[in-house]
């Protein structure tokens, strides 16, 4: 399986720990939870709980949209800064680089 092929401990205790890290609440090892955990492991970065820092401060490499997203060239998010493209939830973007704009 995926975890063993990637030399990850597939024990329940470790899956429960990983589930918490990836934002899966009340992990009990159901097939549905394991499928969700597998998808999150394959996608990369763990879930980061909301904090005062609501923006990435370093390049995450890849991100997966949780909701429908539009692309903008500024954090103002106004129509004049929209660069085109509407992407459905679950779209994965590879981040080439980041720069502070404000």
Short mmCIF file of N, CA and C in Angstrom, two decimals:
data_model
loop_
_atom_site.label_atom_id
_atom_site.label_comp_id
_atom_site.label_asym_id
_atom_site.label_seq_id
_atom_site.Cartn_x
_atom_site.Cartn_y
_atom_site.Cartn_z
N UNK A 1 0.82 -1.20 0.00
CA UNK A 1 0.00 0.00 0.00
C UNK A 1 0.86 1.26 0.00
N UNK A 2 0.24 2.41 -0.20
CA UNK A 2 0.94 3.68 -0.37
C UNK A 2 1.87 3.99 0.81
N UNK A 3 1.37 3.82 2.03
CA UNK A 3 2.19 4.17 3.20
C UNK A 3 3.43 3.28 3.28
N UNK A 4 3.26 1.98 3.08
CA UNK A 4 4.41 1.07 3.15
C UNK A 4 5.40 1.33 2.03
N UNK A 5 4.89 1.60 0.81
CA UNK A 5 5.78 1.88 -0.32
C UNK A 5 6.60 3.15 -0.08
N UNK A 6 6.05 4.08 0.70
CA UNK A 6 6.76 5.33 1.00
C UNK A 6 7.41 5.31 2.37
N UNK A 7 7.57 4.09 2.92
CA UNK A 7 8.25 3.87 4.19
C UNK A 7 7.62 4.68 5.33
N UNK A 8 6.28 4.72 5.35
CA UNK A 8 5.54 5.38 6.43
C UNK A 8 4.95 4.31 7.33
N UNK A 9 4.96 4.55 8.62
CA UNK A 9 4.36 3.65 9.59
C UNK A 9 2.85 3.64 9.36
N UNK A 10 2.28 2.47 9.04
CA UNK A 10 0.85 2.39 8.74
C UNK A 10 0.02 1.92 9.93
N UNK A 11 0.62 1.91 11.12
CA UNK A 11 -0.14 1.50 12.30
C UNK A 11 -1.29 2.46 12.57
N UNK A 12 -2.31 1.98 13.29
CA UNK A 12 -3.45 2.83 13.62
C UNK A 12 -2.99 4.07 14.38
N UNK A 13 -2.09 3.88 15.34
CA UNK A 13 -1.62 5.02 16.15
C UNK A 13 -1.00 6.10 15.27
N UNK A 14 -0.19 5.71 14.29
CA UNK A 14 0.44 6.70 13.42
C UNK A 14 -0.57 7.32 12.46
N UNK A 15 -1.51 6.50 11.94
CA UNK A 15 -2.54 7.06 11.06
C UNK A 15 -3.40 8.06 11.82
N UNK A 16 -3.68 7.78 13.10
CA UNK A 16 -4.48 8.71 13.92
C UNK A 16 -3.72 10.03 14.09
N UNK A 17 -2.41 9.93 14.33
CA UNK A 17 -1.57 11.13 14.47
C UNK A 17 -1.54 11.92 13.16
N UNK A 18 -1.36 11.22 12.04
CA UNK A 18 -1.34 11.88 10.73
C UNK A 18 -2.69 12.51 10.42
N UNK A 19 -3.77 11.81 10.76
CA UNK A 19 -5.11 12.34 10.51
C UNK A 19 -5.29 13.69 11.22
N UNK A 20 -4.86 13.77 12.47
CA UNK A 20 -4.96 15.03 13.21
C UNK A 20 -4.13 16.11 12.53
N UNK A 21 -2.94 15.75 12.08
CA UNK A 21 -2.04 16.68 11.42
C UNK A 21 -2.64 17.21 10.11
N UNK A 22 -3.42 16.37 9.44
CA UNK A 22 -4.02 16.74 8.16
C UNK A 22 -5.46 17.24 8.30
N UNK A 23 -5.90 17.49 9.53
CA UNK A 23 -7.21 18.10 9.75
C UNK A 23 -8.39 17.16 9.72
N UNK A 24 -8.16 15.86 9.88
CA UNK A 24 -9.26 14.89 9.93
C UNK A 24 -9.64 14.71 11.40
N UNK A 25 -10.84 15.13 11.76
CA UNK A 25 -11.27 15.11 13.16
C UNK A 25 -11.86 13.75 13.53
N UNK A 26 -11.69 13.38 14.81
CA UNK A 26 -12.29 12.15 15.38
C UNK A 26 -11.94 10.90 14.57
N UNK A 27 -10.67 10.76 14.21
CA UNK A 27 -10.23 9.63 13.40
C UNK A 27 -10.46 8.31 14.14
N UNK A 28 -11.14 7.37 13.48
CA UNK A 28 -11.37 6.05 14.07
C UNK A 28 -10.94 4.93 13.13
N UNK A 29 -10.40 5.29 11.97
CA UNK A 29 -9.88 4.29 11.04
C UNK A 29 -10.90 3.74 10.06
N UNK A 30 -12.00 4.45 9.83
CA UNK A 30 -12.99 3.97 8.86
C UNK A 30 -12.40 4.00 7.46
N UNK A 31 -13.01 3.25 6.56
CA UNK A 31 -12.54 3.23 5.17
C UNK A 31 -12.58 4.64 4.57
N UNK A 32 -13.64 5.36 4.86
CA UNK A 32 -13.78 6.73 4.34
C UNK A 32 -12.67 7.64 4.87
N UNK A 33 -12.38 7.54 6.18
CA UNK A 33 -11.31 8.36 6.76
C UNK A 33 -9.96 7.98 6.18
N UNK A 34 -9.74 6.68 5.97
CA UNK A 34 -8.46 6.24 5.39
C UNK A 34 -8.31 6.72 3.96
N UNK A 35 -9.39 6.73 3.20
CA UNK A 35 -9.35 7.24 1.83
C UNK A 35 -9.03 8.73 1.83
N UNK A 36 -9.65 9.47 2.75
CA UNK A 36 -9.37 10.91 2.88
C UNK A 36 -7.92 11.13 3.27
N UNK A 37 -7.44 10.37 4.25
CA UNK A 37 -6.05 10.50 4.70
C UNK A 37 -5.09 10.19 3.55
N UNK A 38 -5.36 9.15 2.80
CA UNK A 38 -4.50 8.78 1.67
C UNK A 38 -4.43 9.92 0.65
N UNK A 39 -5.57 10.52 0.34
CA UNK A 39 -5.59 11.64 -0.62
C UNK A 39 -4.77 12.81 -0.08
N UNK A 40 -4.88 13.08 1.20
CA UNK A 40 -4.13 14.19 1.80
C UNK A 40 -2.64 13.89 1.83
N UNK A 41 -2.27 12.65 2.12
CA UNK A 41 -0.85 12.28 2.11
C UNK A 41 -0.27 12.43 0.71
N UNK A 42 -1.02 12.01 -0.31
CA UNK A 42 -0.54 12.12 -1.69
C UNK A 42 -0.44 13.57 -2.14
N UNK A 43 -1.32 14.44 -1.61
CA UNK A 43 -1.34 15.85 -2.01
C UNK A 43 -0.18 16.64 -1.41
N UNK A 44 0.37 16.19 -0.29
CA UNK A 44 1.51 16.90 0.27
C UNK A 44 1.30 17.52 1.63
N UNK A 45 1.45 18.85 1.70
CA UNK A 45 1.49 19.58 2.97
C UNK A 45 0.33 19.28 3.91
N UNK A 46 0.64 19.11 5.20
CA UNK A 46 -0.43 18.91 6.19
C UNK A 46 -1.30 20.15 6.37
N UNK A 47 -2.45 19.94 6.95
CA UNK A 47 -3.39 21.01 7.29
C UNK A 47 -2.73 21.93 8.32
N UNK A 48 -2.83 23.23 8.12
CA UNK A 48 -2.33 24.20 9.08
C UNK A 48 -3.53 24.92 9.68
N UNK A 49 -3.74 24.77 10.98
CA UNK A 49 -4.89 25.44 11.59
C UNK A 49 -4.82 26.95 11.40
N UNK A 50 -5.99 27.58 11.37
CA UNK A 50 -6.04 29.04 11.24
C UNK A 50 -5.31 29.68 12.41
N UNK A 51 -4.63 30.77 12.14
CA UNK A 51 -3.91 31.50 13.18
C UNK A 51 -3.93 32.97 12.79
N UNK A 52 -3.17 33.77 13.51
CA UNK A 52 -3.06 35.18 13.16
C UNK A 52 -2.40 35.35 11.80
N UNK A 53 -1.57 34.39 11.40
CA UNK A 53 -0.89 34.43 10.11
C UNK A 53 -1.76 33.68 9.10
N UNK A 54 -2.57 34.40 8.34
CA UNK A 54 -3.52 33.75 7.45
C UNK A 54 -2.98 33.58 6.03
N UNK A 55 -1.76 33.98 5.77
CA UNK A 55 -1.15 33.85 4.45
C UNK A 55 0.10 32.97 4.57
N UNK A 56 0.43 32.29 3.47
CA UNK A 56 1.68 31.55 3.46
C UNK A 56 2.84 32.51 3.58
N UNK A 57 3.85 32.14 4.37
CA UNK A 57 5.05 32.97 4.50
C UNK A 57 6.23 32.32 3.78
N UNK A 58 6.05 31.08 3.34
CA UNK A 58 7.06 30.43 2.51
C UNK A 58 6.33 29.57 1.49
N UNK A 59 7.01 29.25 0.42
CA UNK A 59 6.38 28.54 -0.69
C UNK A 59 5.96 27.13 -0.26
N UNK A 60 4.65 26.83 -0.35
CA UNK A 60 4.19 25.49 0.02
C UNK A 60 4.43 24.44 -1.07
N UNK A 61 4.87 24.88 -2.26
CA UNK A 61 5.11 23.95 -3.37
C UNK A 61 3.84 23.69 -4.17
N UNK A 62 2.86 23.06 -3.53
CA UNK A 62 1.57 22.81 -4.18
C UNK A 62 0.46 23.18 -3.21
N UNK A 63 -0.64 23.67 -3.78
CA UNK A 63 -1.82 23.94 -2.97
C UNK A 63 -3.03 23.33 -3.66
N UNK A 64 -4.02 22.96 -2.87
CA UNK A 64 -5.26 22.40 -3.41
C UNK A 64 -6.40 23.32 -2.98
N UNK A 65 -7.19 23.77 -3.94
CA UNK A 65 -8.28 24.68 -3.61
C UNK A 65 -9.38 23.93 -2.87
N UNK A 66 -9.95 24.59 -1.86
CA UNK A 66 -11.06 24.01 -1.10
C UNK A 66 -12.39 24.51 -1.62
N UNK A 67 -12.37 25.65 -2.26
CA UNK A 67 -13.57 26.27 -2.83
C UNK A 67 -13.25 26.74 -4.24
N UNK A 68 -14.26 27.14 -5.00
CA UNK A 68 -14.03 27.70 -6.33
C UNK A 68 -13.16 28.95 -6.19
N UNK A 69 -12.17 29.09 -7.06
CA UNK A 69 -11.23 30.21 -6.97
C UNK A 69 -11.07 30.93 -8.31
N UNK A 70 -10.83 32.22 -8.22
CA UNK A 70 -10.47 33.04 -9.37
C UNK A 70 -9.03 33.48 -9.17
N UNK A 71 -8.33 33.80 -10.26
CA UNK A 71 -6.94 34.25 -10.15
C UNK A 71 -6.86 35.77 -10.21
N UNK A 72 -6.03 36.33 -9.33
CA UNK A 72 -5.81 37.77 -9.25
C UNK A 72 -4.31 38.03 -9.24
N UNK A 73 -3.91 39.24 -9.68
CA UNK A 73 -2.48 39.58 -9.65
C UNK A 73 -2.17 40.52 -8.49
N UNK A 74 -3.08 40.63 -7.53
CA UNK A 74 -2.89 41.48 -6.36
C UNK A 74 -3.74 40.94 -5.22
N UNK A 75 -3.31 41.20 -4.00
CA UNK A 75 -4.12 40.78 -2.85
C UNK A 75 -5.30 41.70 -2.61
N UNK A 76 -5.51 42.69 -3.50
CA UNK A 76 -6.69 43.55 -3.39
C UNK A 76 -7.96 42.79 -3.79
N UNK A 77 -7.83 41.75 -4.61
CA UNK A 77 -8.94 40.90 -5.04
C UNK A 77 -10.12 41.71 -5.59
N UNK A 78 -9.82 42.68 -6.43
CA UNK A 78 -10.86 43.47 -7.09
C UNK A 78 -10.94 43.05 -8.55
N UNK A 79 -12.06 43.36 -9.19
CA UNK A 79 -12.27 42.97 -10.58
C UNK A 79 -11.15 43.46 -11.49
N UNK A 80 -10.60 44.65 -11.19
CA UNK A 80 -9.53 45.19 -12.04
C UNK A 80 -8.24 44.37 -11.94
N UNK A 81 -8.10 43.56 -10.89
CA UNK A 81 -6.90 42.74 -10.72
C UNK A 81 -7.12 41.27 -11.09
N UNK A 82 -8.33 40.94 -11.53
CA UNK A 82 -8.61 39.56 -11.93
C UNK A 82 -7.88 39.26 -13.23
N UNK A 83 -7.13 38.15 -13.25
CA UNK A 83 -6.32 37.83 -14.42
C UNK A 83 -6.95 36.75 -15.29
N UNK A 84 -8.14 36.32 -14.93
CA UNK A 84 -8.83 35.29 -15.72
C UNK A 84 -8.75 33.93 -15.08
N UNK A 85 -9.65 33.09 -15.48
CA UNK A 85 -9.66 31.72 -14.98
C UNK A 85 -10.46 31.57 -13.70
N UNK A 86 -11.39 30.64 -13.72
CA UNK A 86 -12.13 30.24 -12.54
C UNK A 86 -11.89 28.75 -12.38
N UNK A 87 -11.48 28.33 -11.19
CA UNK A 87 -11.08 26.95 -10.96
C UNK A 87 -11.97 26.31 -9.90
N UNK A 88 -12.41 25.07 -10.14
CA UNK A 88 -13.31 24.39 -9.20
C UNK A 88 -12.58 23.92 -7.94
N UNK A 89 -13.34 23.60 -6.89
CA UNK A 89 -12.73 23.03 -5.68
C UNK A 89 -11.93 21.78 -6.04
N UNK A 90 -10.80 21.58 -5.38
CA UNK A 90 -9.98 20.41 -5.62
C UNK A 90 -8.89 20.60 -6.66
N UNK A 91 -8.85 21.78 -7.30
CA UNK A 91 -7.81 22.06 -8.28
C UNK A 91 -6.47 22.17 -7.55
N UNK A 92 -5.43 21.53 -8.09
CA UNK A 92 -4.10 21.59 -7.48
C UNK A 92 -3.22 22.52 -8.31
N UNK A 93 -2.63 23.50 -7.64
CA UNK A 93 -1.72 24.45 -8.28
C UNK A 93 -0.30 24.20 -7.79
N UNK A 94 0.67 24.26 -8.71
CA UNK A 94 2.08 24.23 -8.34
C UNK A 94 2.53 25.68 -8.24
N UNK A 95 3.08 26.04 -7.09
CA UNK A 95 3.51 27.42 -6.84
C UNK A 95 4.98 27.55 -7.23
N UNK A 96 5.25 28.39 -8.23
CA UNK A 96 6.62 28.56 -8.73
C UNK A 96 7.43 29.50 -7.84
N UNK A 97 6.78 30.47 -7.25
CA UNK A 97 7.49 31.42 -6.39
C UNK A 97 6.51 32.34 -5.70
N UNK A 98 7.02 33.05 -4.71
CA UNK A 98 6.18 33.97 -3.95
C UNK A 98 6.94 35.26 -3.70
N UNK A 99 6.19 36.34 -3.58
CA UNK A 99 6.79 37.63 -3.22
C UNK A 99 5.78 38.42 -2.41
N UNK A 100 6.27 39.16 -1.46
CA UNK A 100 5.40 40.00 -0.65
C UNK A 100 5.01 41.22 -1.47
N UNK A 101 3.70 41.52 -1.54
CA UNK A 101 3.24 42.66 -2.32
C UNK A 101 2.75 43.81 -1.46
N UNK A 102 2.49 43.57 -0.21
CA UNK A 102 2.04 44.64 0.70
C UNK A 102 2.68 44.49 2.04
#
